[in-house]
PDB file of C-alpha atoms in Angstrom:
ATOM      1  CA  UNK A   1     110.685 -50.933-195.976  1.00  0.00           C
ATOM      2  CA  UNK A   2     107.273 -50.975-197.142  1.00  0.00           C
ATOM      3  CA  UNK A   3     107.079 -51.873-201.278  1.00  0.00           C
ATOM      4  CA  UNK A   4     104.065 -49.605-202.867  1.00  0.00           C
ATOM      5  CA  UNK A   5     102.685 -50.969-205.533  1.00  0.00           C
ATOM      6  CA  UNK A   6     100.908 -48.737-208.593  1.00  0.00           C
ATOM      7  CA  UNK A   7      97.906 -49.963-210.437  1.00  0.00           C
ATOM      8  CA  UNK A   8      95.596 -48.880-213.224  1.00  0.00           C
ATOM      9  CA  UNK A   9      93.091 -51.731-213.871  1.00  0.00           C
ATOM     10  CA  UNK A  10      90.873 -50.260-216.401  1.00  0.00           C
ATOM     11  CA  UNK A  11      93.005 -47.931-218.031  1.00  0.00           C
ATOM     12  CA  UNK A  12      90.673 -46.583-220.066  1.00  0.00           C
ATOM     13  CA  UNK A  13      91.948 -44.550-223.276  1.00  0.00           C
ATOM     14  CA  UNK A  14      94.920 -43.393-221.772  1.00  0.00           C
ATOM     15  CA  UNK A  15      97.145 -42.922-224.529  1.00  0.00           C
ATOM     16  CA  UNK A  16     100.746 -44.409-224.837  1.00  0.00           C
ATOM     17  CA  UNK A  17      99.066 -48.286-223.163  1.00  0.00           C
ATOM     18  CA  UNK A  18      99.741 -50.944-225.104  1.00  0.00           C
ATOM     19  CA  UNK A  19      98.178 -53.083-222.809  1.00  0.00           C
ATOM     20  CA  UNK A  20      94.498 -52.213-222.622  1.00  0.00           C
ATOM     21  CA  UNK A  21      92.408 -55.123-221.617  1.00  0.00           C
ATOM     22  CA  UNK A  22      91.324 -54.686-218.035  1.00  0.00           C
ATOM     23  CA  UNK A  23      91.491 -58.382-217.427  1.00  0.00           C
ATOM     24  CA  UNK A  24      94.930 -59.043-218.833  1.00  0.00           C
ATOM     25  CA  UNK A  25      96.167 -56.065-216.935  1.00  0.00           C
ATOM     26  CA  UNK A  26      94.249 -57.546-213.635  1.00  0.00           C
ATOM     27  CA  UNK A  27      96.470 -60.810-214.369  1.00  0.00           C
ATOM     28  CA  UNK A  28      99.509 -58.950-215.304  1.00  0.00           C
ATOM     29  CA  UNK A  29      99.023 -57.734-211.197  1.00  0.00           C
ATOM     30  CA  UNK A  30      97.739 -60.786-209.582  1.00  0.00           C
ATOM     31  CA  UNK A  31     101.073 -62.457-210.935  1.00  0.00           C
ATOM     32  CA  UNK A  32     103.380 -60.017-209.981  1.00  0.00           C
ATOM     33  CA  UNK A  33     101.597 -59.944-206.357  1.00  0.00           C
ATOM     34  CA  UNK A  34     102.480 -63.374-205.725  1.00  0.00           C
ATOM     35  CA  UNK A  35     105.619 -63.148-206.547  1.00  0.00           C
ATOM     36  CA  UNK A  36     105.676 -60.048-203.390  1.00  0.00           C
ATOM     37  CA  UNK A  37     104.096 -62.339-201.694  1.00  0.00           C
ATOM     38  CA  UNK A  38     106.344 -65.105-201.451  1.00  0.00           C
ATOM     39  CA  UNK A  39     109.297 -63.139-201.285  1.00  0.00           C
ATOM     40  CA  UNK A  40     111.089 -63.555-197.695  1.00  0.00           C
ATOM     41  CA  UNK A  41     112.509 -59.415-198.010  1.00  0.00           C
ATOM     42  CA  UNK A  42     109.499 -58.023-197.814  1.00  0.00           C
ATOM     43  CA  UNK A  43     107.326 -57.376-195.246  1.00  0.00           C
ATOM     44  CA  UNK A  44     104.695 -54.835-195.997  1.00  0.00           C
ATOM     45  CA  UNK A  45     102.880 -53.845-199.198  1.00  0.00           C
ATOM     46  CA  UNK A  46     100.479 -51.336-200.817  1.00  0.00           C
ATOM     47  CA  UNK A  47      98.672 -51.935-203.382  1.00  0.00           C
ATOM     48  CA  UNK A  48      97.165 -48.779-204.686  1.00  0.00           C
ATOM     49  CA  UNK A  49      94.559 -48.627-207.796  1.00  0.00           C
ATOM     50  CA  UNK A  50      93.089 -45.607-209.553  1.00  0.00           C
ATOM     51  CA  UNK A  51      90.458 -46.933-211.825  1.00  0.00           C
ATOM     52  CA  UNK A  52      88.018 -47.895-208.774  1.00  0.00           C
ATOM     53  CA  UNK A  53      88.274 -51.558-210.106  1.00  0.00           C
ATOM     54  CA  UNK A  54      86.791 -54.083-207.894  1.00  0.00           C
ATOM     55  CA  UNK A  55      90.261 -55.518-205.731  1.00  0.00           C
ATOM     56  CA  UNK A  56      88.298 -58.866-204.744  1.00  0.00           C
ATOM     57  CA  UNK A  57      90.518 -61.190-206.823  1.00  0.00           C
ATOM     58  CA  UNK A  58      93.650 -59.380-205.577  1.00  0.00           C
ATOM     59  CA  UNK A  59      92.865 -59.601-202.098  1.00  0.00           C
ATOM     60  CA  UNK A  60      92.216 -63.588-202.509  1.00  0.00           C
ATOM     61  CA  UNK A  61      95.509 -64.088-204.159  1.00  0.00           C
ATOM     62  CA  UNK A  62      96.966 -62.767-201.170  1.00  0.00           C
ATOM     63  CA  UNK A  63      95.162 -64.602-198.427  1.00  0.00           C
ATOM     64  CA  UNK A  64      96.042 -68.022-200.355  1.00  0.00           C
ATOM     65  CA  UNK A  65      99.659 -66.883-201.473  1.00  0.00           C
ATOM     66  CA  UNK A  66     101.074 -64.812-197.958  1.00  0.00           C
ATOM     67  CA  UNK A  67     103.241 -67.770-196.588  1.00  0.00           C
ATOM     68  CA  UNK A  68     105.535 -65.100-194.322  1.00  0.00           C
ATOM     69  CA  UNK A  69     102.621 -63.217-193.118  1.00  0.00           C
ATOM     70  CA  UNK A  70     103.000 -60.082-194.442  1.00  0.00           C
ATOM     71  CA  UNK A  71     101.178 -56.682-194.152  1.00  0.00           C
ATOM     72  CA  UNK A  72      98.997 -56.246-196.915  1.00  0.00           C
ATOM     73  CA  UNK A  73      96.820 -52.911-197.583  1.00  0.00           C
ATOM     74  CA  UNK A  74      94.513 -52.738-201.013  1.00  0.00           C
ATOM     75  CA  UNK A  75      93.531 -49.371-201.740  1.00  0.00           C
ATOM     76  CA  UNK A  76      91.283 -48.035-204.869  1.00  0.00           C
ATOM     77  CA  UNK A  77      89.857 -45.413-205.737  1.00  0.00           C
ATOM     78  CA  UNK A  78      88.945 -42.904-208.903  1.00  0.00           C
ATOM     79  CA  UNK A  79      91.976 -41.150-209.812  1.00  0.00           C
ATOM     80  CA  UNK A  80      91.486 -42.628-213.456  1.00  0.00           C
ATOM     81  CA  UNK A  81      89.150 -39.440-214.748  1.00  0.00           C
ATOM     82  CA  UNK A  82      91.995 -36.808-216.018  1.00  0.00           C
ATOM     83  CA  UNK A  83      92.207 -36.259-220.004  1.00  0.00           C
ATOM     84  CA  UNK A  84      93.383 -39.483-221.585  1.00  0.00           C
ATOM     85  CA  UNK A  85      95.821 -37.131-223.787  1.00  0.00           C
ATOM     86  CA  UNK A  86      97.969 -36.564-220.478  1.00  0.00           C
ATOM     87  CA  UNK A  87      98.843 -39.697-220.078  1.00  0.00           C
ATOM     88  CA  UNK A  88      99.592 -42.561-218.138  1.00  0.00           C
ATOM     89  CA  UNK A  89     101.877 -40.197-215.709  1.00  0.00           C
ATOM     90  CA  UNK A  90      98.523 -38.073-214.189  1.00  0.00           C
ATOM     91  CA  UNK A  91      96.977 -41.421-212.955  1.00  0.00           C
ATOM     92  CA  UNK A  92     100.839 -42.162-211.479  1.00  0.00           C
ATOM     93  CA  UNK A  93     101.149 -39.033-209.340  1.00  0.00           C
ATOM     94  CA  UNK A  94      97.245 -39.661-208.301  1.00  0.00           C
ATOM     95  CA  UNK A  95      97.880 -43.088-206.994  1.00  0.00           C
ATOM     96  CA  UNK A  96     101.158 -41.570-205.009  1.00  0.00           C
ATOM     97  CA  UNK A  97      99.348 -38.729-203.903  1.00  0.00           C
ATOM     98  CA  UNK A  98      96.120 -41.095-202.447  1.00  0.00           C
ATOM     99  CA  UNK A  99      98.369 -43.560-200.806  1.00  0.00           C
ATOM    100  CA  UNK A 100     100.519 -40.652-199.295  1.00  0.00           C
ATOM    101  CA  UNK A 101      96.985 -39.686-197.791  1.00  0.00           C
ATOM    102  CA  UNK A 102      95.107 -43.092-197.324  1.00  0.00           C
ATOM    103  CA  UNK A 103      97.862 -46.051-196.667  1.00  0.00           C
ATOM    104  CA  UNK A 104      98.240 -46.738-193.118  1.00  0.00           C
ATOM    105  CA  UNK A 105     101.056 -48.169-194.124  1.00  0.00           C
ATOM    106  CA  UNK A 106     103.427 -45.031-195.144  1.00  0.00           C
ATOM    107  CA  UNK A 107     104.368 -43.686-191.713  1.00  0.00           C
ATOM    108  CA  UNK A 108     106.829 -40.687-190.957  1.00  0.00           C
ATOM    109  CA  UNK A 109     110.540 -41.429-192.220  1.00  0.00           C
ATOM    110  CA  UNK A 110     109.699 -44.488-193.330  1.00  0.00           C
ATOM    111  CA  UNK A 111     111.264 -45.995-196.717  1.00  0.00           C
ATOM    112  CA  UNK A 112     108.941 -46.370-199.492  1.00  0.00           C
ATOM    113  CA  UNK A 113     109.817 -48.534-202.393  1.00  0.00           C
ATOM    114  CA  UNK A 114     107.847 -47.571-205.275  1.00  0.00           C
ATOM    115  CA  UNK A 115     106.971 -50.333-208.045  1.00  0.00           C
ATOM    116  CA  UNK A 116     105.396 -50.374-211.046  1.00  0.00           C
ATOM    117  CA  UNK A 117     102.535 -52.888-209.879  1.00  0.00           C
ATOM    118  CA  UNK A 118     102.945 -55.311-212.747  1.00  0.00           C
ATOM    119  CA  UNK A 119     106.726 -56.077-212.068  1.00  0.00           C
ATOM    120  CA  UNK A 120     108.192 -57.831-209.721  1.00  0.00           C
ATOM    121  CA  UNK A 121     111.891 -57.367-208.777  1.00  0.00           C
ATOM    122  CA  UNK A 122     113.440 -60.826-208.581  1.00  0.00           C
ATOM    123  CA  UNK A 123     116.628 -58.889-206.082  1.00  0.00           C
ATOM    124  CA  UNK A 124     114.690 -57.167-204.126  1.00  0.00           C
ATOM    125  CA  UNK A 125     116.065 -58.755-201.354  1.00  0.00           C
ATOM    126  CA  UNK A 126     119.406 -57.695-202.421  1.00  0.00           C
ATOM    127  CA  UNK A 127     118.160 -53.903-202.716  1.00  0.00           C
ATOM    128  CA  UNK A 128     116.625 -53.179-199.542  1.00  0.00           C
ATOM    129  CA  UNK A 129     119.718 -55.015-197.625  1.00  0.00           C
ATOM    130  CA  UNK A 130     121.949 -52.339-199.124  1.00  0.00           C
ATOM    131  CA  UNK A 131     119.109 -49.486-198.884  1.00  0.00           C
ATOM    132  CA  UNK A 132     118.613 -50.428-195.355  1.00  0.00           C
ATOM    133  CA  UNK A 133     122.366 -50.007-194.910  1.00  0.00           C
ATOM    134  CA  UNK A 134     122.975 -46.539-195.902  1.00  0.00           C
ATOM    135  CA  UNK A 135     120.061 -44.220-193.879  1.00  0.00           C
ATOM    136  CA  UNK A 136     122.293 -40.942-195.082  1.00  0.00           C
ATOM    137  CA  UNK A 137     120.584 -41.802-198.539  1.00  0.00           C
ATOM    138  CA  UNK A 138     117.017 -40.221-198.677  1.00  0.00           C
ATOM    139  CA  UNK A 139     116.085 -40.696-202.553  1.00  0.00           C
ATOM    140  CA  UNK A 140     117.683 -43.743-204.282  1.00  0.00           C
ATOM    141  CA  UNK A 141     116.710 -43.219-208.041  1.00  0.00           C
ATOM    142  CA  UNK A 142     118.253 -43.960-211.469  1.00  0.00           C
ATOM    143  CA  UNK A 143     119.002 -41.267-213.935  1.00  0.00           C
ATOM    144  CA  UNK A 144     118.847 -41.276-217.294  1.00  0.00           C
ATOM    145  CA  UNK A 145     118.841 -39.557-220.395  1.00  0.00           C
ATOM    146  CA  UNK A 146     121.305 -37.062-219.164  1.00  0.00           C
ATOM    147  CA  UNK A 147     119.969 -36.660-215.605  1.00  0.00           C
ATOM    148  CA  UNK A 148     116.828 -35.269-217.250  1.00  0.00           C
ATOM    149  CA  UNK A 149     114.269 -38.020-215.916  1.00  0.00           C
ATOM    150  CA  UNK A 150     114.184 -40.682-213.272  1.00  0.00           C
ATOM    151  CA  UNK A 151     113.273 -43.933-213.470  1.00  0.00           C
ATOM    152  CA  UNK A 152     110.003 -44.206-211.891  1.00  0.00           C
ATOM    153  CA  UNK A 153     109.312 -48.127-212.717  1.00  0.00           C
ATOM    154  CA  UNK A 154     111.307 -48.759-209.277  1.00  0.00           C
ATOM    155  CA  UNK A 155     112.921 -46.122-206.731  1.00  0.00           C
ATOM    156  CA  UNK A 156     113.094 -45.690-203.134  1.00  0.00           C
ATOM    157  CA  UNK A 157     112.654 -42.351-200.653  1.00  0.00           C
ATOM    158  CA  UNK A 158     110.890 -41.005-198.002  1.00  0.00           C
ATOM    159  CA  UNK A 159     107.463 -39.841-197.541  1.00  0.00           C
ATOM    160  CA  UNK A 160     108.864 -36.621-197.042  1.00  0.00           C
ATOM    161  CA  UNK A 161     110.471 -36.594-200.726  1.00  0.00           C
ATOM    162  CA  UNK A 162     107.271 -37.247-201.882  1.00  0.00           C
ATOM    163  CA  UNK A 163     105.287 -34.694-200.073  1.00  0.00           C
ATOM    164  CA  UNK A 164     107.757 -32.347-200.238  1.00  0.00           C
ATOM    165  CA  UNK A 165     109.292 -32.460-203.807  1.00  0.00           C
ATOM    166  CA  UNK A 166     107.112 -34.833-205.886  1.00  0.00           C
ATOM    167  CA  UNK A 167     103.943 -34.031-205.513  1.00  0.00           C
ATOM    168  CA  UNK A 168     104.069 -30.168-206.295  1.00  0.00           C
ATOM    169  CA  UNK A 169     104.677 -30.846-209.785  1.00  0.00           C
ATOM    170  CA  UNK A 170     101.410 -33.478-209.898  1.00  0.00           C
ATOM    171  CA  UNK A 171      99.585 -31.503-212.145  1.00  0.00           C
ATOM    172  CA  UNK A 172     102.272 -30.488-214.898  1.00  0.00           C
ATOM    173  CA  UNK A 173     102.268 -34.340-216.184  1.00  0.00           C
ATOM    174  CA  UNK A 174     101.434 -34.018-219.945  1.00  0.00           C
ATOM    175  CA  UNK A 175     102.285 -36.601-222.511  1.00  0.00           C
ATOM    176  CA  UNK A 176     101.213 -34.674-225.361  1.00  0.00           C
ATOM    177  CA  UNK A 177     103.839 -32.133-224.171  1.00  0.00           C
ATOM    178  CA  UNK A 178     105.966 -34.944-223.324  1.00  0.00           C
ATOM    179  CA  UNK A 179     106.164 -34.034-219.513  1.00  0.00           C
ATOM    180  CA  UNK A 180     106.320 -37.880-218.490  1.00  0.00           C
ATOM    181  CA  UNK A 181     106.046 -38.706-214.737  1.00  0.00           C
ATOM    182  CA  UNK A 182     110.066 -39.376-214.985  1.00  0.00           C
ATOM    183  CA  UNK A 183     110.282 -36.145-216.051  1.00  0.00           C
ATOM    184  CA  UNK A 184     108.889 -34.970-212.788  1.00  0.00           C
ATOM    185  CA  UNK A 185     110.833 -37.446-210.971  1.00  0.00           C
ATOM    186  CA  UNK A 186     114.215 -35.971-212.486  1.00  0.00           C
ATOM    187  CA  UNK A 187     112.790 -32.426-211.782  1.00  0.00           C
ATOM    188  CA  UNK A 188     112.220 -33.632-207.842  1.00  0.00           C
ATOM    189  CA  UNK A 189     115.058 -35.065-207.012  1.00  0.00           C
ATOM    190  CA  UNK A 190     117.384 -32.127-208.770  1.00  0.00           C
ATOM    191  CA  UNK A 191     115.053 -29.864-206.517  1.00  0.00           C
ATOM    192  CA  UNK A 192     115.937 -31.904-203.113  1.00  0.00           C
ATOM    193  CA  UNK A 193     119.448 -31.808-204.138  1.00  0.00           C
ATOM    194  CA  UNK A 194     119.531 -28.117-204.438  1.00  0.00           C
ATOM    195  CA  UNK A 195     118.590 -28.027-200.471  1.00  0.00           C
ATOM    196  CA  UNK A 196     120.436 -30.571-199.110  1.00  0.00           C
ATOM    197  CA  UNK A 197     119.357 -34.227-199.535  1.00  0.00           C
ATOM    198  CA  UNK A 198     120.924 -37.360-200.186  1.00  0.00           C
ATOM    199  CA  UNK A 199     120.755 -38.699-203.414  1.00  0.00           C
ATOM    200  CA  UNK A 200     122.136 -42.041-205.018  1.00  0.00           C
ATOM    201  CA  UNK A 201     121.488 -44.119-207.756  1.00  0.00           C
ATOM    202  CA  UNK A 202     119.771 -47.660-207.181  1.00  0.00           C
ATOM    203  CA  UNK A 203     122.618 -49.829-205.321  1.00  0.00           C
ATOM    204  CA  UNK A 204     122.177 -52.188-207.514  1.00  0.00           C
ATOM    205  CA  UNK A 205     120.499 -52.735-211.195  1.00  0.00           C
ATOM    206  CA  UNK A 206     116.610 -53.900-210.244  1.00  0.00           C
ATOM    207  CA  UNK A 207     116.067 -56.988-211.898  1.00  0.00           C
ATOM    208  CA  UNK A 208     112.861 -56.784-213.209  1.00  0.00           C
ATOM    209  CA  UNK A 209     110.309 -59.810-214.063  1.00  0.00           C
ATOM    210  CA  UNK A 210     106.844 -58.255-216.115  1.00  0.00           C
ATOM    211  CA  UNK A 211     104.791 -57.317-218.494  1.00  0.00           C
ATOM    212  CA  UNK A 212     105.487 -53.791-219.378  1.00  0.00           C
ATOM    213  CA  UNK A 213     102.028 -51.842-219.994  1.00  0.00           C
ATOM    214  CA  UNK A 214     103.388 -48.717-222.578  1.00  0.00           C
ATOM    215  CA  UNK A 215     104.935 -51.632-224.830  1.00  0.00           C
ATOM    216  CA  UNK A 216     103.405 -54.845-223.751  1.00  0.00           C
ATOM    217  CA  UNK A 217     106.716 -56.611-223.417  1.00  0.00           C
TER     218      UNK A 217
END
């Protein structure tokens, strides 16, 4: 299980970000990457940024907080350049589709555990036990509002699903048409479905520890 984590440092004037400082949003990160760090469950992480923000700070949190020796790949680049009317979901689906290309991390049929990169999931643990346990399962994701959109804060698939299914509807993210990147998760995962794979909702409810960037709560 490798646990990718999703950053926007600067985020610019995206709209819909409540939380706009790039140095609280670099703390907001740096806390929830210790908290990876320390955790005994996990034993690789990404963390991917799209504003080309300098990682330097990240990368010394984890060489003085990595007490189980973990796998640790930063990544950034400049994905952060789309119209800041779109949204929040274009930079999303540009940080999957980098790391899908960059991480050497994501390898073949490897589980991915996408995370917004300000939380942390205090049962992690917990998750990827029972993940790990069912392989038939391809795309664990929560549904909501009437199996119209998927909760994209925390899910767990394939590279494949994410090649295959997510990433051909990158470019229809649109707040201002409110096309949210859950939206495209939903319309994904329905897709898969419709030719075969496994689907199942999150074994258990994440428990999630964070600052959330939309409403800065």
């Amino acid at each position: 299980m490798t646990i990718l984590l999703t950053a926007a440092i600067n985020a610019r004037e995206v709209v819909n970000v409540a939380r706009r400082d790039p140095r609280v949003r670099l703390n907001d990160y740096k806390n929830a990457l210790a908290l990876w760090l320390r955790d005994r469950a996990v034993r690789k992480i990404i963390f991917c940024e799209n504003s080309c923000y300098d990682l330097a700070e990240l990368e010394r949190v984890s060489t003085a907080n990595n007490p189980h020796g973990k796998e640790v790949e930063f990544l950034s680049f400049e994905g952060n350049n789309f119209p800041p009317q779109l949204g929040k979901g274009s930079g999303e689906m540009a940080i999957l589709r980098h790391a899908l290309d960059h991480s050497r991390l994501i390898k073949g049929d490897a589980r991915v555990m996408k995370v917004t990169g300000r939380l942390y999931v205090r049962n992690a643990g917990r998750l990827i036990r029972q993940i790990e346990s069912r392989p038939e399962v391809e795309v664990f994701c929560d549904f909501r509002g009437g199996l119209t959109y998927g909760d994209s804060r925390v899910f767990c698939t394939s590279p494949r699903f994410l090649e295959t299914y997510l990433m051909p509807f990158r470019h229809l993210a649109d707040e201002s048409r409110n096309i949210c990147v859950e939206h495209l998760l939903g319309r994904a995962i329905h897709r898969a479905m419709s030719d075969g794979t496994t689907w199942a909702m999150m074994p258990s409810v994440p428990d999630l520890r964070g600052i959330s960037g939309s409403g800065g709560i």
